[in-house]
Amino acid sequence: MSLGLLIISVDYLTIYGPVRSWRLGYSLGVDPLLPPKTCTFDCVYCQLGSTRRKVDGPEDVKNYVDPQTIRKELASALKKLKQESIDYVTLSGVGEPTLYPKLKELVTNLREEVGDLKIAILTNSSLMWRNEVREALSLLDLVVAKLDAVDEETFQAINRPSPRLRISMIIDGLRRFKEEWGSDKLALQVMLIKDVNNSAEYLMKLSEIICELSPKEVQLNTVLRPPAEKWVKPLELHEMQEAASLIREYSSSNVITAYQPRQVKGELKVSVVEELELKVIDLTRRRPCRISEIASILGLRLEEAESIVKGLVADGSIVEEAYGETIFYKAKV
Ligand code: SF4
């Protein structure tokens, strides 16, 4: 979605943003692997499409940028930005960042470069069973670890992992991270897919593991961007709210959802736009709407609604559909 205000230009190979992330506020991205996407998973909801390079571990990765170059790029990018306006420097990007073959060296370099800024990673958790990966992650301020499934069948159906990976290895890796480094720097990200992992029964099983891991935060997401597989459907707003309540109740965790993003530093206006974009997507998912309806339902002036809708059409989140003389907008999911 067009949630990011691009301040850093495309001059860098490995630095992007800052982007407004619903879970991390303003985040300056570090993407250490080069395209195309290299991942241990091939998630059915991946917004990057199917995984062309599905690998088992860092040993299989040959195409990456060396840590010193990444550090230099980050130093240059940070000079162009007001550091107070960034919430996190975040390792993520086109694929799974823990696949980076020199992860500890990279994290150490970034740590030296960012000063007081916090560093996070968005990981799919698939390599946290490895000692060296957990050790490198322990040097970060926040590890946002994916956990979409708690049983093998659902794990295979959603994440389509490389052949050697099992859900038991992933949950064990998360448990060990908590035992070794505590849960203060651990957050869990859960992608909920309609009729796949959002039944009350499944959410309770998920909550048991969440309760055991006692993360600092649970970030509930759903499919708000075009997924790799067309059959994948998002939860509606009320379903997300119900899922969040259930997980809160059964795991006693702090839960945030993609529909209720975190307050970010900087202008209030920006987070309002982000919320409005999500509301337009939610609204047009239920039924195609005219621009006048969108404006009226969300209490916007016509030109404000047009501006938001135009951005969402441009980034492919919603599409225009003519019916007779009238243009309707509908979410592309
Ligand atoms: S783990 Fe992330 S990058 Fe990898 S396939 Fe899943 S969503 Fe895409």
Short mmCIF file of C-alpha atoms and ligand atoms in Angstrom, two decimals:
data_model
loop_
_atom_site.label_atom_id
_atom_site.label_comp_id
_atom_site.label_asym_id
_atom_site.label_seq_id
_atom_site.Cartn_x
_atom_site.Cartn_y
_atom_site.Cartn_z
CA MET A 1 0.00 0.00 0.00
CA SER A 2 1.09 3.59 -0.38
CA LEU A 3 1.83 3.91 3.32
CA GLY A 4 5.42 4.93 2.89
CA LEU A 5 6.74 8.41 2.38
CA LEU A 6 9.98 7.84 0.51
CA ILE A 7 12.62 10.16 1.91
CA ILE A 8 15.69 8.14 1.02
CA SER A 9 16.14 7.92 -2.72
CA VAL A 10 16.78 4.79 -4.72
CA ASP A 11 20.51 5.55 -4.59
CA TYR A 12 21.05 2.74 -2.12
CA LEU A 13 21.21 -0.95 -2.77
CA THR A 14 20.18 -1.99 0.73
CA ILE A 15 18.44 0.95 2.43
CA TYR A 16 14.82 1.97 1.85
CA GLY A 17 12.22 4.24 3.42
CA PRO A 18 11.58 5.48 5.99
CA VAL A 19 8.21 3.79 5.67
CA ARG A 20 5.28 4.13 8.02
CA SER A 21 4.84 0.66 9.44
CA TRP A 22 1.67 -0.11 11.38
CA ARG A 23 3.70 -2.15 13.83
CA LEU A 24 6.96 -0.22 14.20
CA GLY A 25 6.02 3.39 13.53
CA TYR A 26 8.56 5.12 11.26
CA SER A 27 11.00 2.50 10.11
CA LEU A 28 14.16 2.86 8.03
CA GLY A 29 14.59 -0.45 6.23
CA VAL A 30 17.79 -2.42 5.71
CA ASP A 31 17.44 -5.18 3.11
CA PRO A 32 20.66 -7.21 3.11
CA LEU A 33 19.68 -9.76 0.45
CA LEU A 34 19.49 -8.85 -3.21
CA PRO A 35 16.37 -9.51 -5.32
CA PRO A 36 14.71 -11.72 -6.33
CA LYS A 37 13.11 -12.82 -3.06
CA THR A 38 15.13 -15.45 -1.23
CA CYS A 39 13.23 -17.17 1.55
CA THR A 40 12.83 -20.37 3.53
CA PHE A 41 9.06 -20.03 3.07
CA ASP A 42 6.67 -19.55 0.17
CA CYS A 43 3.72 -18.09 2.07
CA VAL A 44 0.37 -18.18 0.31
CA TYR A 45 -0.23 -14.55 1.33
CA CYS A 46 3.20 -13.17 0.40
CA GLN A 47 2.83 -9.76 -1.21
CA LEU A 48 6.05 -10.39 -3.16
CA GLY A 49 4.52 -13.30 -5.09
CA SER A 50 5.83 -16.86 -5.16
CA THR A 51 9.30 -17.64 -3.81
CA ARG A 52 11.63 -18.31 -6.70
CA ARG A 53 14.63 -19.03 -4.47
CA LYS A 54 13.38 -21.25 -1.64
CA VAL A 55 16.37 -22.30 0.45
CA ASP A 56 17.16 -24.19 3.66
CA GLY A 57 19.67 -21.84 5.22
CA PRO A 58 22.38 -19.15 4.83
CA GLU A 59 24.73 -21.73 3.24
CA ASP A 60 22.51 -21.61 0.15
CA VAL A 61 22.67 -17.82 -0.22
CA LYS A 62 25.29 -16.48 -2.60
CA ASN A 63 23.80 -13.15 -3.64
CA TYR A 64 24.20 -10.61 -0.83
CA VAL A 65 25.86 -7.29 -0.05
CA ASP A 66 28.85 -7.30 2.31
CA PRO A 67 28.35 -5.87 5.84
CA GLN A 68 30.75 -2.95 5.33
CA THR A 69 28.88 -1.70 2.28
CA ILE A 70 25.57 -1.92 4.13
CA ARG A 71 27.05 -0.01 7.05
CA LYS A 72 28.32 2.75 4.74
CA GLU A 73 24.93 3.02 3.04
CA LEU A 74 23.18 3.24 6.40
CA ALA A 75 25.59 5.93 7.64
CA SER A 76 24.94 7.97 4.51
CA ALA A 77 21.15 7.55 4.76
CA LEU A 78 21.09 8.51 8.44
CA LYS A 79 22.97 11.72 7.65
CA LYS A 80 20.11 12.75 5.37
CA LEU A 81 17.43 12.14 8.00
CA LYS A 82 16.41 13.64 11.29
CA GLN A 83 17.11 10.69 13.57
CA GLU A 84 14.40 11.77 16.05
CA SER A 85 11.84 11.09 13.33
CA ILE A 86 12.73 7.38 13.10
CA ASP A 87 11.37 4.78 15.50
CA TYR A 88 13.40 1.82 14.26
CA VAL A 89 16.08 0.78 11.82
CA THR A 90 14.58 -2.49 10.61
CA LEU A 91 16.17 -5.51 8.99
CA SER A 92 13.65 -6.90 6.53
CA GLY A 93 12.94 -6.60 2.83
CA VAL A 94 12.84 -8.94 -0.12
CA GLY A 95 13.05 -12.28 1.66
CA GLU A 96 14.10 -13.65 5.04
CA PRO A 97 16.85 -11.51 6.64
CA THR A 98 18.19 -14.26 8.94
CA LEU A 99 19.35 -16.00 5.76
CA TYR A 100 22.06 -13.35 5.51
CA PRO A 101 25.29 -15.38 5.74
CA LYS A 102 27.14 -12.88 7.99
CA LEU A 103 24.24 -11.95 10.25
CA LYS A 104 26.16 -11.39 13.48
CA GLU A 105 28.80 -9.27 11.75
CA LEU A 106 26.07 -7.23 10.08
CA VAL A 107 24.12 -6.66 13.30
CA THR A 108 27.31 -5.65 15.13
CA ASN A 109 28.11 -3.15 12.36
CA LEU A 110 24.60 -1.70 12.39
CA ARG A 111 24.65 -1.42 16.17
CA GLU A 112 27.88 0.59 16.06
CA GLU A 113 26.48 2.85 13.36
CA VAL A 114 23.03 3.75 14.72
CA GLY A 115 24.00 5.13 18.12
CA ASP A 116 20.88 5.42 20.27
CA LEU A 117 18.46 4.38 17.54
CA LYS A 118 16.68 1.08 18.07
CA ILE A 119 17.12 -1.83 15.66
CA ALA A 120 14.43 -4.41 14.89
CA ILE A 121 14.17 -7.41 12.61
CA LEU A 122 11.13 -8.86 10.88
CA THR A 123 11.85 -12.57 10.67
CA ASN A 124 9.80 -15.60 9.69
CA SER A 125 11.36 -17.45 12.69
CA SER A 126 12.40 -20.37 10.49
CA LEU A 127 16.07 -20.27 11.49
CA MET A 128 15.71 -19.46 15.18
CA TRP A 129 16.40 -23.11 16.02
CA ARG A 130 20.03 -22.32 15.06
CA ASN A 131 22.25 -21.14 17.93
CA GLU A 132 24.17 -18.62 15.81
CA VAL A 133 20.96 -16.99 14.57
CA ARG A 134 19.53 -16.60 18.09
CA GLU A 135 22.85 -15.17 19.26
CA ALA A 136 22.87 -12.57 16.46
CA LEU A 137 19.22 -11.68 17.13
CA SER A 138 19.99 -11.15 20.81
CA LEU A 139 22.00 -8.05 19.81
CA LEU A 140 18.86 -6.35 18.49
CA ASP A 141 16.28 -4.32 20.39
CA LEU A 142 13.24 -6.07 18.96
CA VAL A 143 12.75 -9.40 17.19
CA VAL A 144 9.38 -9.52 15.43
CA ALA A 145 8.96 -13.24 14.79
CA LYS A 146 6.32 -14.83 12.59
CA LEU A 147 4.01 -17.50 13.99
CA ASP A 148 1.03 -18.18 11.71
CA ALA A 149 0.50 -21.81 12.67
CA VAL A 150 1.02 -24.14 15.61
CA ASP A 151 0.46 -27.50 13.88
CA GLU A 152 2.28 -29.08 10.96
CA GLU A 153 -0.67 -29.26 8.58
CA THR A 154 -1.58 -25.57 8.87
CA PHE A 155 2.11 -24.61 8.75
CA GLN A 156 2.55 -26.48 5.46
CA ALA A 157 -0.68 -25.02 4.07
CA ILE A 158 0.13 -21.38 4.89
CA ASN A 159 3.91 -21.05 4.90
CA ARG A 160 4.90 -23.81 2.42
CA PRO A 161 8.39 -24.09 3.99
CA SER A 162 11.56 -25.60 2.56
CA PRO A 163 11.44 -29.40 2.97
CA ARG A 164 13.60 -29.72 6.10
CA LEU A 165 11.62 -27.27 8.22
CA ARG A 166 8.97 -28.37 10.72
CA ILE A 167 6.72 -26.23 12.92
CA SER A 168 8.16 -27.99 15.99
CA MET A 169 11.64 -26.62 15.10
CA ILE A 170 10.25 -23.11 14.84
CA ILE A 171 8.34 -23.18 18.11
CA ASP A 172 11.37 -24.75 19.80
CA GLY A 173 13.59 -21.95 18.44
CA LEU A 174 11.22 -19.33 19.85
CA ARG A 175 11.15 -21.11 23.22
CA ARG A 176 14.93 -21.22 23.33
CA PHE A 177 15.21 -17.55 22.43
CA LYS A 178 12.92 -16.72 25.34
CA GLU A 179 14.88 -18.96 27.74
CA GLU A 180 18.22 -17.50 26.69
CA TRP A 181 17.38 -13.84 26.21
CA GLY A 182 14.01 -13.27 27.90
CA SER A 183 10.81 -12.16 26.22
CA ASP A 184 11.30 -8.39 26.52
CA LYS A 185 12.70 -8.11 23.03
CA LEU A 186 10.37 -10.65 21.43
CA ALA A 187 7.21 -9.71 19.53
CA LEU A 188 5.11 -12.19 17.55
CA GLN A 189 3.54 -11.41 14.18
CA VAL A 190 0.57 -13.55 13.19
CA MET A 191 -1.05 -13.43 9.75
CA LEU A 192 -4.68 -14.46 9.93
CA ILE A 193 -6.32 -15.91 6.82
CA LYS A 194 -10.05 -16.32 6.60
CA ASP A 195 -11.19 -19.93 7.14
CA VAL A 196 -7.61 -21.18 7.51
CA ASN A 197 -6.28 -20.13 10.93
CA ASN A 198 -8.95 -17.88 12.42
CA SER A 199 -11.42 -20.29 14.03
CA ALA A 200 -11.92 -19.77 17.77
CA GLU A 201 -10.53 -23.26 18.35
CA TYR A 202 -7.37 -22.51 16.39
CA LEU A 203 -6.88 -19.11 17.99
CA MET A 204 -7.04 -20.77 21.41
CA LYS A 205 -4.30 -23.24 20.42
CA LEU A 206 -2.26 -20.32 19.14
CA SER A 207 -2.91 -18.45 22.38
CA GLU A 208 -1.48 -21.35 24.42
CA ILE A 209 1.86 -21.02 22.65
CA ILE A 210 1.71 -17.22 22.80
CA CYS A 211 1.05 -17.42 26.54
CA GLU A 212 4.05 -19.69 26.99
CA LEU A 213 6.33 -17.37 24.99
CA SER A 214 4.92 -14.26 26.75
CA PRO A 215 6.07 -11.84 24.03
CA LYS A 216 6.21 -8.12 24.58
CA GLU A 217 3.53 -7.73 21.93
CA VAL A 218 1.41 -9.72 19.46
CA GLN A 219 0.93 -8.08 16.06
CA LEU A 220 -2.14 -9.45 14.31
CA ASN A 221 -2.20 -8.94 10.59
CA THR A 222 -4.49 -10.00 7.80
CA VAL A 223 -4.23 -10.01 4.03
CA LEU A 224 -4.47 -6.29 3.20
CA ARG A 225 -2.20 -6.44 0.16
CA PRO A 226 -2.51 -8.58 -2.97
CA PRO A 227 -1.44 -12.14 -1.97
CA ALA A 228 0.60 -14.73 -3.88
CA GLU A 229 -2.47 -16.99 -4.12
CA LYS A 230 -5.86 -15.70 -5.20
CA TRP A 231 -7.86 -17.94 -2.85
CA VAL A 232 -6.34 -16.28 0.21
CA LYS A 233 -8.87 -13.98 1.89
CA PRO A 234 -8.52 -11.42 4.67
CA LEU A 235 -10.49 -11.18 7.88
CA GLU A 236 -12.96 -8.35 8.10
CA LEU A 237 -12.57 -5.64 10.70
CA HIS A 238 -14.98 -7.22 13.20
CA GLU A 239 -13.31 -10.64 12.78
CA MET A 240 -9.91 -9.11 13.53
CA GLN A 241 -11.33 -7.43 16.59
CA GLU A 242 -12.81 -10.73 17.80
CA ALA A 243 -9.52 -12.56 17.18
CA ALA A 244 -7.59 -9.86 19.05
CA SER A 245 -9.98 -10.05 22.03
CA LEU A 246 -9.74 -13.83 22.19
CA ILE A 247 -5.94 -13.85 22.06
CA ARG A 248 -5.80 -11.07 24.66
CA GLU A 249 -8.09 -13.03 26.95
CA TYR A 250 -6.38 -16.43 26.60
CA SER A 251 -2.76 -15.33 26.46
CA SER A 252 -2.85 -12.11 28.56
CA SER A 253 -0.79 -10.47 25.80
CA ASN A 254 -0.67 -6.96 24.49
CA VAL A 255 -2.26 -7.31 21.02
CA ILE A 256 -2.24 -4.75 18.22
CA THR A 257 -3.85 -5.25 14.82
CA ALA A 258 -3.25 -3.97 11.30
CA TYR A 259 -6.62 -2.21 11.57
CA GLN A 260 -5.54 -0.33 14.69
CA PRO A 261 -1.99 0.71 13.90
CA ARG A 262 0.47 2.00 16.45
CA GLN A 263 0.75 5.76 16.93
CA VAL A 264 3.85 6.95 15.15
CA LYS A 265 6.25 9.78 15.73
CA GLY A 266 5.79 12.83 13.54
CA GLU A 267 2.62 14.28 12.17
CA LEU A 268 -0.76 13.06 13.32
CA LYS A 269 -1.95 13.67 9.77
CA VAL A 270 0.18 10.81 8.49
CA SER A 271 -1.32 8.15 10.76
CA VAL A 272 -4.79 9.49 10.00
CA VAL A 273 -4.15 8.95 6.29
CA GLU A 274 -2.91 5.43 7.01
CA GLU A 275 -6.04 4.63 9.01
CA LEU A 276 -8.25 6.09 6.29
CA GLU A 277 -6.53 3.95 3.67
CA LEU A 278 -7.24 0.84 5.73
CA LYS A 279 -10.87 1.92 6.20
CA VAL A 280 -11.33 2.45 2.46
CA ILE A 281 -9.92 -1.04 1.80
CA ASP A 282 -12.19 -2.56 4.43
CA LEU A 283 -15.23 -0.69 3.11
CA THR A 284 -14.65 -1.58 -0.53
CA ARG A 285 -13.99 -5.20 0.34
CA ARG A 286 -17.54 -5.52 1.62
CA ARG A 287 -19.09 -4.04 -1.51
CA PRO A 288 -18.03 -1.86 -4.45
CA CYS A 289 -18.53 1.83 -3.57
CA ARG A 290 -18.88 5.09 -5.47
CA ILE A 291 -16.47 7.86 -4.52
CA SER A 292 -19.39 9.86 -3.10
CA GLU A 293 -20.30 6.93 -0.81
CA ILE A 294 -16.72 6.58 0.42
CA ALA A 295 -16.60 10.31 1.20
CA SER A 296 -19.96 10.26 2.94
CA ILE A 297 -19.34 7.10 5.02
CA LEU A 298 -15.89 8.22 6.18
CA GLY A 299 -16.94 11.85 6.72
CA LEU A 300 -14.50 13.24 4.15
CA ARG A 301 -14.69 16.00 1.60
CA LEU A 302 -14.99 14.63 -1.94
CA GLU A 303 -11.47 15.77 -2.87
CA GLU A 304 -10.00 14.12 0.26
CA ALA A 305 -11.67 10.82 -0.62
CA GLU A 306 -10.47 11.15 -4.22
CA SER A 307 -6.90 11.71 -3.08
CA ILE A 308 -6.87 8.58 -0.87
CA VAL A 309 -8.63 6.44 -3.48
CA LYS A 310 -6.23 7.59 -6.19
CA GLY A 311 -3.23 6.43 -4.12
CA LEU A 312 -4.82 3.06 -3.40
CA VAL A 313 -5.67 2.52 -7.09
CA ALA A 314 -2.12 3.46 -8.07
CA ASP A 315 -0.53 0.90 -5.72
CA GLY A 316 -3.01 -1.83 -6.67
CA SER A 317 -4.80 -2.13 -3.31
CA ILE A 318 -8.18 -1.30 -4.88
CA VAL A 319 -9.43 -1.30 -8.47
CA GLU A 320 -11.86 0.80 -10.49
CA GLU A 321 -14.82 -0.90 -12.10
CA ALA A 322 -17.22 0.87 -14.44
CA TYR A 323 -20.88 -0.13 -14.25
CA GLY A 324 -22.94 1.85 -16.72
CA GLU A 325 -21.92 5.46 -16.31
CA THR A 326 -20.71 5.04 -12.75
CA ILE A 327 -17.25 4.17 -11.46
CA PHE A 328 -17.12 1.84 -8.46
CA TYR A 329 -14.10 1.01 -6.34
CA LYS A 330 -13.47 -2.38 -4.83
CA ALA A 331 -10.65 -3.95 -2.83
CA LYS A 332 -8.38 -6.16 -4.90
CA VAL A 333 -8.33 -9.18 -2.60
S1 SF4 B 1 8.30 -15.37 5.04
FE1 SF4 B 1 7.84 -13.31 4.34
S2 SF4 B 1 9.08 -13.04 2.47
FE2 SF4 B 1 9.05 -15.24 2.94
S3 SF4 B 1 7.37 -16.02 1.68
FE3 SF4 B 1 6.54 -15.56 3.73
S4 SF4 B 1 5.73 -13.47 3.61
FE4 SF4 B 1 7.08 -13.79 1.82
#
